XYZ file of C-alpha atoms in Angstrom:
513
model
C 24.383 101.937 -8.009
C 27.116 101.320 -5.801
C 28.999 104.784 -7.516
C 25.876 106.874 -6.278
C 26.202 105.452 -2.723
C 29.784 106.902 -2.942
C 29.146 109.724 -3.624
C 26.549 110.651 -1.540
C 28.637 109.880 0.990
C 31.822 111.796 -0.663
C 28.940 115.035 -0.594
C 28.212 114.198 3.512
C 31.782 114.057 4.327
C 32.264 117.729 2.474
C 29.047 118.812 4.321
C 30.202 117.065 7.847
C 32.367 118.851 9.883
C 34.953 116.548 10.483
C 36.955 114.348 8.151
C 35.690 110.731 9.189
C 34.008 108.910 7.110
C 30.825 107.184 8.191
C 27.449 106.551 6.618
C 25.234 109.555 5.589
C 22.055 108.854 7.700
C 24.113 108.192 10.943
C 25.900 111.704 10.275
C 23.339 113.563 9.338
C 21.234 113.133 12.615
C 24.412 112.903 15.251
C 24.442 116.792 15.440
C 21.206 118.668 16.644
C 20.379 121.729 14.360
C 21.610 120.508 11.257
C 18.739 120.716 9.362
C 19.812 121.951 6.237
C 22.621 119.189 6.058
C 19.634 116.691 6.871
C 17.809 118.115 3.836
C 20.933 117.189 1.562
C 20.648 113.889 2.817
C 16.750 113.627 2.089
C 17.047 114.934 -1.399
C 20.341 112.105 -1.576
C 17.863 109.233 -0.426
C 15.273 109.496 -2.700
C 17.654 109.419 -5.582
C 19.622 106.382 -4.361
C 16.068 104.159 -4.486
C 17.215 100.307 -5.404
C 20.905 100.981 -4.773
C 22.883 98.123 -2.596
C 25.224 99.414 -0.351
C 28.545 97.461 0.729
C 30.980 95.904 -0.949
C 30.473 93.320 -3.781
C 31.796 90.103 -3.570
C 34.523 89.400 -6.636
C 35.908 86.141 -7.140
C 39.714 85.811 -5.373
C 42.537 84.811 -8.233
C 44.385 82.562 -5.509
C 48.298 82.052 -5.850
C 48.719 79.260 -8.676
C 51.583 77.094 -9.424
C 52.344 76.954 -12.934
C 53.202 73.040 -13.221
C 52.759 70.042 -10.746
C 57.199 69.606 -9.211
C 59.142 66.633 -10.165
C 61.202 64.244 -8.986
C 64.910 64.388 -9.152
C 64.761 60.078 -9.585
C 61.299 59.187 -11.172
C 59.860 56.101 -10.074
C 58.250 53.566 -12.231
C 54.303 54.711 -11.973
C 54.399 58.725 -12.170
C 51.349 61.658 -11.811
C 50.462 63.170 -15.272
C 48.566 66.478 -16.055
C 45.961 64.201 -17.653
C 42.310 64.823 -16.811
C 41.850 63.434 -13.323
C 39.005 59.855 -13.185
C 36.172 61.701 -10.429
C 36.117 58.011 -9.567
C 39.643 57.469 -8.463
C 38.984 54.679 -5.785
C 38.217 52.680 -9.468
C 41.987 53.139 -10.971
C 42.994 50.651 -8.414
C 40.509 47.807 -10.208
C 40.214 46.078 -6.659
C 36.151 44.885 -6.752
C 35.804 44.805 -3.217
C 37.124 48.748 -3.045
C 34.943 49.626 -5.321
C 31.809 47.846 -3.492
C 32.979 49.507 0.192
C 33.135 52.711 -1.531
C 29.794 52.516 -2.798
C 28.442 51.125 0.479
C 30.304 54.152 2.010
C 28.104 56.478 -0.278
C 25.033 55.670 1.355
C 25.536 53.927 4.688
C 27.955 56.141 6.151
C 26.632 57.924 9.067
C 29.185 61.780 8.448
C 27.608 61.817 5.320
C 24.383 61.373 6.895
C 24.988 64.138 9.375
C 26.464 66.313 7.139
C 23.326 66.205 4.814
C 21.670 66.774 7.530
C 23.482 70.183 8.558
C 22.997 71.327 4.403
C 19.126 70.674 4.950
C 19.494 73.121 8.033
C 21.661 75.896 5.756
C 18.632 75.634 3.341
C 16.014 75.894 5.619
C 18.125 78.887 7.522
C 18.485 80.564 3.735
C 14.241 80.140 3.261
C 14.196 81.976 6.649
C 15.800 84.682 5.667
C 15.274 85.085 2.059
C 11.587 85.968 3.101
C 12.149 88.818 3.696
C 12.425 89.776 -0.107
C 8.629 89.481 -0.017
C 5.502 90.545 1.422
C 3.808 88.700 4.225
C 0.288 88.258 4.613
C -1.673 87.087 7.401
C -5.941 86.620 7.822
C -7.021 86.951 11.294
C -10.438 86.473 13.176
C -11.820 86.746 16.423
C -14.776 86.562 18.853
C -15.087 87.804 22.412
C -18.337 88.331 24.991
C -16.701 91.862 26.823
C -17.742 94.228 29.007
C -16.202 97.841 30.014
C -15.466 98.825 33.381
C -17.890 101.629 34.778
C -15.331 103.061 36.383
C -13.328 102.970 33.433
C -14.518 103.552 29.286
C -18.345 104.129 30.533
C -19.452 107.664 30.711
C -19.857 109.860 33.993
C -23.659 108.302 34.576
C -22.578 104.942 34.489
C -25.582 103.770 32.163
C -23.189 103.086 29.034
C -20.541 100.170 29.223
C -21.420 98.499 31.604
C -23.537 95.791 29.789
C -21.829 93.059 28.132
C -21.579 92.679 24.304
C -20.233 90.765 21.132
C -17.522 91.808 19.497
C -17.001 90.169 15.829
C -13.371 90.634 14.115
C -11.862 89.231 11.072
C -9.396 91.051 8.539
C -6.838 90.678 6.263
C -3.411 92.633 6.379
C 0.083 92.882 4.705
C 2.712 94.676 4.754
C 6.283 94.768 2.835
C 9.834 96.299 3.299
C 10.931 98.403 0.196
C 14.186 97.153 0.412
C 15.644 100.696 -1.241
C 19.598 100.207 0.252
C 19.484 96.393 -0.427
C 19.865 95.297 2.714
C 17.562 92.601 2.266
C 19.348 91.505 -1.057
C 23.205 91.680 0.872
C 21.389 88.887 3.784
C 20.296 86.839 0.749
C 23.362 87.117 -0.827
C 25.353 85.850 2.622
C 22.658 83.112 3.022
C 23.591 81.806 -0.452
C 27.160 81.551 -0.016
C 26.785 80.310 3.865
C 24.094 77.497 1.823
C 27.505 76.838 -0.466
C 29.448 76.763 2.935
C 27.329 73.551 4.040
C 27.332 72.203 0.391
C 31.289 71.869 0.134
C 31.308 71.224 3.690
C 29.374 67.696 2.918
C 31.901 67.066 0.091
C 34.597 67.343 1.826
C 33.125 64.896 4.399
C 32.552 62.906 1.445
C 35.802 62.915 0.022
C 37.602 62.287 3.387
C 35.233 59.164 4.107
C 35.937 58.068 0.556
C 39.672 58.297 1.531
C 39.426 56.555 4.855
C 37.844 53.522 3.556
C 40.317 52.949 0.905
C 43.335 53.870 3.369
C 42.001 51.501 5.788
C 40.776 48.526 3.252
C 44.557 49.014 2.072
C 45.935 48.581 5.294
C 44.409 45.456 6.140
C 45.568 44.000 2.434
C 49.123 44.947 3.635
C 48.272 43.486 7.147
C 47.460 39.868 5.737
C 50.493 40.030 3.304
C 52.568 40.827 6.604
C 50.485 38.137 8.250
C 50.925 35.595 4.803
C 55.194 36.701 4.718
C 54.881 35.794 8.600
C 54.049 31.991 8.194
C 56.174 31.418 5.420
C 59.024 32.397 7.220
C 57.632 30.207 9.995
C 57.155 27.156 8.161
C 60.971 28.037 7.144
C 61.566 28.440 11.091
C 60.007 24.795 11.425
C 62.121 23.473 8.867
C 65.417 24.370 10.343
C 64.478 23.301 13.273
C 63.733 19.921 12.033
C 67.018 19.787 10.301
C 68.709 20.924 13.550
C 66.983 18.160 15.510
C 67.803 15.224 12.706
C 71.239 16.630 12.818
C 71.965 16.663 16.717
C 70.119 12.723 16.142
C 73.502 12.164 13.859
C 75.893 13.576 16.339
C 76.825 16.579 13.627
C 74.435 19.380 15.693
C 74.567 20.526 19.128
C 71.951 21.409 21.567
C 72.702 24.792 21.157
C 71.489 24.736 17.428
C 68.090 23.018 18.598
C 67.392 25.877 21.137
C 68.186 28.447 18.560
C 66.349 26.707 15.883
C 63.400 26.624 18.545
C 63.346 30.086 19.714
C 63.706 30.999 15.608
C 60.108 29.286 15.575
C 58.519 30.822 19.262
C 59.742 34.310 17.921
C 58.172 34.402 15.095
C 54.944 32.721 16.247
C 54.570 35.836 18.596
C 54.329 38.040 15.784
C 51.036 36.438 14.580
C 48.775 37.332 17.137
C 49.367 41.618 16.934
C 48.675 41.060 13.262
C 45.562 38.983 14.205
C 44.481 42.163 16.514
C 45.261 44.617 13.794
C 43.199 42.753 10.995
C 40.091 42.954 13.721
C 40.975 46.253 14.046
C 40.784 47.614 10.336
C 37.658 45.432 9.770
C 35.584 47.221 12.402
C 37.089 50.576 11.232
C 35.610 49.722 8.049
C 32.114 48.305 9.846
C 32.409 51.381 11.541
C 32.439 53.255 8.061
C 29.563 51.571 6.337
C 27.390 51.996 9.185
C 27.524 48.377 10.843
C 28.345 46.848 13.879
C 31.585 45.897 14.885
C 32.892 42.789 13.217
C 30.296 42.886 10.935
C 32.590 42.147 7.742
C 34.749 39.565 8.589
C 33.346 37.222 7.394
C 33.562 39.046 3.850
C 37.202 40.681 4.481
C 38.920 37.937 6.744
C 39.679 36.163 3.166
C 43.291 37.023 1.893
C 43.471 38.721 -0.955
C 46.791 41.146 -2.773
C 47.215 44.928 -1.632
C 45.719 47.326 -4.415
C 48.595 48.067 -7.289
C 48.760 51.650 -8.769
C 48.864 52.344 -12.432
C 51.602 53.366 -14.555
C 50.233 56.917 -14.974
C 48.090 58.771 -12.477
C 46.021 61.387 -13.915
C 45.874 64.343 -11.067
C 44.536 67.350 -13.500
C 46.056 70.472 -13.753
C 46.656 73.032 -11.478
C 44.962 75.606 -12.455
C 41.653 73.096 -11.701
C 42.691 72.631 -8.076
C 40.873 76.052 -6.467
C 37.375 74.290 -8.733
C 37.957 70.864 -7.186
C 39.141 71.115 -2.980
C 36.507 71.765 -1.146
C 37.947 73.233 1.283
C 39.375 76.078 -1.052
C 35.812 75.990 -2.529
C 34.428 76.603 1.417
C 37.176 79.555 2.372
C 35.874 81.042 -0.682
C 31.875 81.338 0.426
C 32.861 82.270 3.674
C 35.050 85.262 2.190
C 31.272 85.964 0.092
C 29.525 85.512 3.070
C 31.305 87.939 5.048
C 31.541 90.087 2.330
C 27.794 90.648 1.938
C 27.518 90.646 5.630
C 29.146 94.397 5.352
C 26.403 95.735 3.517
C 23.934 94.481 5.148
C 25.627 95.843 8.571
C 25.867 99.460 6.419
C 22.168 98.825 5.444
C 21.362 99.371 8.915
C 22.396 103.062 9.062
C 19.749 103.616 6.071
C 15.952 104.104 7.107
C 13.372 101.738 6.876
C 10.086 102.184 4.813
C 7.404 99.295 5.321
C 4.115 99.595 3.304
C 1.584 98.039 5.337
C -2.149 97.687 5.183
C -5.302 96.166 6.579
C -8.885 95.683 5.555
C -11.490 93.506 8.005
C -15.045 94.184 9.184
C -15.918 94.403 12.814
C -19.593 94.379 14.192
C -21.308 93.654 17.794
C -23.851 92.232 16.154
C -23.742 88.472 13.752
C -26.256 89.552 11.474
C -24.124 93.080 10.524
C -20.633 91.536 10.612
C -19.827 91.263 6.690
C -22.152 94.716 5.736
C -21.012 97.292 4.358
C -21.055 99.890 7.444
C -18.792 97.203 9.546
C -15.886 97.603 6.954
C -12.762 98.797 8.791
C -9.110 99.422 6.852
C -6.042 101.184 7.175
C -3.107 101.800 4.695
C 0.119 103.605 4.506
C 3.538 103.463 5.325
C 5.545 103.210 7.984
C 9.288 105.072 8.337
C 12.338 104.114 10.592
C 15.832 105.936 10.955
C 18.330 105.336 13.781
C 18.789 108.250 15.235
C 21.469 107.140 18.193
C 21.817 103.610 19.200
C 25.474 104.213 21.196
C 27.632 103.097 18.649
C 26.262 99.803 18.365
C 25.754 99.842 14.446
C 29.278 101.787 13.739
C 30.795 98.633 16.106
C 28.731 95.720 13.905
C 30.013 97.930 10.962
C 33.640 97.690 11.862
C 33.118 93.635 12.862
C 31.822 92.648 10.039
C 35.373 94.640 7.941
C 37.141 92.510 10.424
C 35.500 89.184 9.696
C 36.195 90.027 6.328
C 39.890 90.465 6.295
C 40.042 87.876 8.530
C 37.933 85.436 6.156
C 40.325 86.772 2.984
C 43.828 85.885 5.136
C 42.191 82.180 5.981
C 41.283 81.582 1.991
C 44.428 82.831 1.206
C 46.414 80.035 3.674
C 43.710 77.395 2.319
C 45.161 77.635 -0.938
C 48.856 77.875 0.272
C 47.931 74.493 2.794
C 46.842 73.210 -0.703
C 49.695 73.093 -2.723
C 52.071 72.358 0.091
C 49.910 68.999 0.665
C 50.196 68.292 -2.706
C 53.939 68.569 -2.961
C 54.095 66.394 0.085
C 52.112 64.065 -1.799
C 53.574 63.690 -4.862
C 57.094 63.708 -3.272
C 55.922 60.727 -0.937
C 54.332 58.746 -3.552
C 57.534 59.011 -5.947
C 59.719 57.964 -2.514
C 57.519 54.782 -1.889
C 58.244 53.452 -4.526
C 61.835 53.551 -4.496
C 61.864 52.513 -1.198
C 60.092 49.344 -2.509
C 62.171 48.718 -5.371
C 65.136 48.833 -3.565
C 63.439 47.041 -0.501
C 62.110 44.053 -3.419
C 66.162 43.618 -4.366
C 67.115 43.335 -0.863
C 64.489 40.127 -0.362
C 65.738 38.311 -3.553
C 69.473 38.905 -2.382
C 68.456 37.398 1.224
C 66.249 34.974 -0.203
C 69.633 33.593 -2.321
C 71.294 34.178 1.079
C 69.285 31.908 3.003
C 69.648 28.999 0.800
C 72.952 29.475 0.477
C 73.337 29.223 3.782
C 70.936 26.543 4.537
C 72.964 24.286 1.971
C 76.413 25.605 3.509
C 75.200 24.325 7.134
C 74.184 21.333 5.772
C 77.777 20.409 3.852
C 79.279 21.600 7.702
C 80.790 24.856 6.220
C 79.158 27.349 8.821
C 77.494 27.113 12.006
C 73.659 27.019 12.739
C 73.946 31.273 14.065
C 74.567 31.890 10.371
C 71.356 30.432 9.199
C 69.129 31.877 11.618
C 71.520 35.542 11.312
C 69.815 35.682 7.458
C 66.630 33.866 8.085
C 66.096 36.809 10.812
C 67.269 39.495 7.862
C 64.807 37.825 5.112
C 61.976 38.324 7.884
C 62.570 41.835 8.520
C 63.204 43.218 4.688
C 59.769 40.749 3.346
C 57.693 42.628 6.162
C 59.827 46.223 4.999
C 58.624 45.367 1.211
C 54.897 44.301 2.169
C 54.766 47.556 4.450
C 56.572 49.979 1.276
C 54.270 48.179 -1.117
C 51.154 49.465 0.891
C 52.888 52.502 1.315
C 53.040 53.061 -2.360
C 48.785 52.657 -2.777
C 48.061 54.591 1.087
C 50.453 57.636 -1.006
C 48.380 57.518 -3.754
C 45.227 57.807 -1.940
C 46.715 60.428 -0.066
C 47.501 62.425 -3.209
C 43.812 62.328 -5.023
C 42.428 63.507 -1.152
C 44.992 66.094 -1.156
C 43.867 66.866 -4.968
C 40.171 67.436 -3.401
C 38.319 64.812 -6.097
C 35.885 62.482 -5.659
C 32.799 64.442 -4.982
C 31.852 65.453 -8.692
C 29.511 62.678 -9.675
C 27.896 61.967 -6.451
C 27.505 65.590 -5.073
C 27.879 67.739 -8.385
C 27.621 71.187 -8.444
C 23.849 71.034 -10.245
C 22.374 69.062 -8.585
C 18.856 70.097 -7.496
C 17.368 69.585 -3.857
C-alpha cells in the first residue's frame, strides 16, 4: 500500500509547480484555483482506501562482534561461549545470595515503581488504541422550559411563553474510517512505547539484581578484612608480650615495648571503619529488600567466606547480546516508536471521514415519549481536510524525521556502549584474578617472613624494627588479597550486568498481564 502512497505523491509533485516534495492533500489546496489538480488528488484518494502512510519500522542489524576478546595471560576461571544460566546470582552457590535475591524480586521498592510506570504505558496504549473502534454512547434527559416571548414565540406573544416538558433519550455512534492508517501508525507507537516500559522494568530488575549481589559481596570481603585484621592483632599482642618478657630479662629495650605497643593501637584503629562499613552494606541491603535500616544484622552480622567464581563462566554468544540488554532492547522500541510516529504526523495531511449516527425519541408529553411519531435520527458522514494550519503539520512532520534520526544515532551508541562494557568486563575479571594470585604468593612469602623473623629476634640476630617492618607488610598484602579476592566475584557480577541477563525467567518476554 505504501507503493501507491508513493506514487500518488510522485503524480502531485509532476502536477505541482515546484519541485518540493510534500504530501498530496496539503499541496493540492495551498494554491487557490487549482481545481483540476484537486480533482487528481480526489480520484488518488479514493483509490488509496486502507493504505498506511509513513515509514515502516524494520528491525536494525546492530554492529556485531564476531567472538567475545581474550586475554593475552588467561587466568585460572575464564568466560566461555556456553549458554549463559538466566539465574546467574546461583553460579556463585552462596544460600544467603540466593535468598536476598529472591527477597529482592518482590520486596524491592524500583521494581515496584517501575511496574508501576508499565501499568501506566498499558493503560496510555488502551487510551489510544480506542480509537481503532467505534464509540457509542446512550443519553437521556428531562427539563421543565419555557421560551422567551421576546425571543422563539411568535409576533402575538400567545405561543412560547407557557412552560413545557421536554423528554430526550437516544442512542448515537460514530467511527473514524481510518483510510491513511493513521490510527494504526499511533497503535503501532503505543506498542513499542508499551515495550519501552517493559524493558525499562528489566533493566531495573537486572541492575537491583546486581546491586544486591555487589553489595552482599562487599560486606563478605569487609568481614574477611575485618577477620585478617584481628589475626594480625592477636599477632600484634603477641610481640608485644614477647617484647615486654624480654625487656623483664634485660635482652629488650623500652624502645621495642613502645613499638610493640603502637604495632597493637595501630591496628586496633583499623577495626572500627570496618565496623562502620559492615553497618553500612547491611542497610544498603535493608534498603534493597524494602526494610528498615539495620534490619538484617542480625541475619548478616555472622561471618561467613566471600562468594568464589567457577572455573568456566558461561556469558552466551554475541550474536544473543542485542536479544538479552535491555537497554539495546529499549533504544530499539524507541527507534519503532518514533518511526510510526512519522506516519501518523503524515496522516494528518490526509482528510478525515467519521461515520456518525443517532436515533432517540423526543416528546413534551410522558405518555408519547417512546411512540412512533416521537422517533428522531440522523445518519451520515462527516469530512475534514486541512486546508492551512501555518505550517504547523509540515513542522510536526519534519520533528518527528528528526526524532527519528535522532532515536537511530542513540540505538546505534547503545550497542557500541555495549560491547565496550563488555570488553571492560571481561578484561577486569581476567586482571583480578592475577592480581590475586600474585597478591596470595606475596602473603605466604611474608607469612614465612614473619616467622623467620620472629624466631631471628628471639635467638638476638635482628632488632625488634625488623619484626614489626614485616608484620606491617603481612598486614597490608592479607587486606590486598581479601580486597582482589572480592574483586574477582564484584568483576564477575559486573560482567553478567554488562551481558544484560537476569530478567528472562522472572520478566519473560510472554508473559501475559
Amino acid at each position: 500500500m505504501k507503493t501507491f502512497v508513493d506514487r500518488a505523491d510522485a503524480i502531485a509533485s509532476k502536477l505541482a509547480p515546484t519541485g518540493e516534495r510534500i504530501p498530496m492533500w496539503e499541496r493540492a489546496c495551498s494554491r487557490r484555483g487549482q481545481w483540476p489538480q484537486l480533482t487528481v488528488y480526489a480520484v488518488l484518494t479514493m483509490a488509496l482506501s486502507a493504505c498506511t502512510v509513513g515509514p515502516d519500522f524494520h528491525k536494525p542489524e546492530p554492529q556485531q562482534v564476531t567472538e567475545w576478546s581474550k586475554p593475552q595471560k588467561a587466568a585460572e576461571s575464564q568466560a566461555v561461549a556456553q549458554t549463559m544460566d538466566e539465574r546467574w546470582w546461583e553460579v556463585f552457590h552462596d544460600p544467603k545470595l540466593s535468598t536476598l535475591s529472591q527477597r529482592a524480586l518482590t520486596d524491592n521498592l524500583d521494581l515496584k515503581l517501575a511496574s508501576s510506570r508499565l501499568q501506566q504505558s498499558r493503560a496510555a496504549r488502551q487510551v489510544i488504541t480506542a480509537d481503532r473502534y467505534p464509540t457509542t454512547a446512550a443519553t437521556g434527559s428531562y427539563g421543565r422550559e419555557r421560551n422567551s416571548g421576546e425571543g422563539l414565540s411568535d409576533p402575538s406573544g400567545k405561543n412560547g411563553r407557557s412552560a413545557f416538558n421536554l423528554w430526550d433519550a437516544g442512542f448515537s455512534a460514530s467511527w473514524e474510517l481510518d483510510f491513511w492508517g493513521r490510527v494504526r501508525r499511533e497503535t503501532e507507537a503505543a506498542d513499542a512505547t508499551l515495550e519501552v516500559a517493559e524493558n525499562d522494568r528489566r533493566g531495573v530488575l537486572l541492575s537491583v539484581l546486581a546491586e544486591t549481589a555487589q553489595d552482599y559481596i562487599q560486606l563478605r570481603g569487609v568481614q574477611n578484612t575485618r577477620a585478617v585484621t584481628e589475626q594480625n592483632l592477636d599477632v600484634a599482642r603477641h610481640s608485644l608480650k614477647l617484647s615486654q618478657l624480654r625487656l623483664a630479662d634485660g635482652v629488650a629495650t623500652d624502645l621495642d615495648v613502645a613499638e610493640a605497643a603502637a604495632q597493637v593501637a595501630a591496628i586496633e584503629s583499623r577495626l572500627p571503619a570496618l565496623e562502620q562499613r559492615q553497618s553500612q552494606l547491611i542497610n544498603a541491603l535493608s534498603l534493597l529488600m524494602g526494610e528498615p535500616p539495620q534490619a538484617l544484622h542480625a541475619e548478616l552480622s555472622t561471618d561467613a567466606p566471600v562468594p568464589q567464581t567457577p572455573r568456566q563462566v558461561a556469558i552466551g554468544l554475541p550474536s544473543q547480546l542485542a536479544e538479552r540488554r535491555p537497554d539495546i532492547r529499549q533504544a530499539e522500541a524507541r527507534l519503532h516508536a518514533a518511526t510510526a510516529s512519522i506516519g501518523v504526523a503524515k496522516g494528518d495531511f490526509y482528510p478525515r471521514i467519521t461515520l456518525s449516527g443517532n436515533i432517540g425519541s423526543q416528546a413534551m408529553q410522558l405518555s408519547d415519549f417512546g411512540s412512533w411519531g416521537s422517533r428522531s435520527f440522523g445518519i451520515g458522514p462527516q469530512f475534514s481536510l486541512p486546508l492551512f494550519d501555518g505550517g504547523r503539520l509540515r513542522g510536526m512532520l519534519n520533528l518527528r524525521e528528526a526524532q527519528q534520526q535522532e532515536a537511530a544515532i542513540a540505538y546505534q551508541q547503545t550497542v557500541l556502549r555495549a560491547w565496550h562494557e563488555i570488553d571492560d568486563q571481561l578484561t577486569a575479571y581476567n586482571a583480578s584474578q592475577l592480581r590475586r594470585d600474585s597478591l596470595a604468593e606475596a602473603v605466604r612469602q611474608n607469612q614465612i617472613a614473619l616467622r623467620t623473623a620472629q624466631q631471628q629476634y628471639v635467638e638476638g640476630v635482628v632488632d625488634f624494627v625488623n619484626v614489626l617492618t614485616v608484620q606491617g607488610e603481612l598486614l597490608a598484602t592479607q587486606q590486598q588479597w581479601v580486597e582482589s579476592s572480592t574483586g574477582v566475584s564484584l568483576a564477575m557480577v559486573g560482567l553478567y550486568k554488562a551481558l544484560g541477563g537476569g530478567w528472562e525467567s522472572v520478566y519473560p518476554e510472554t508473559e501475559q498481564f
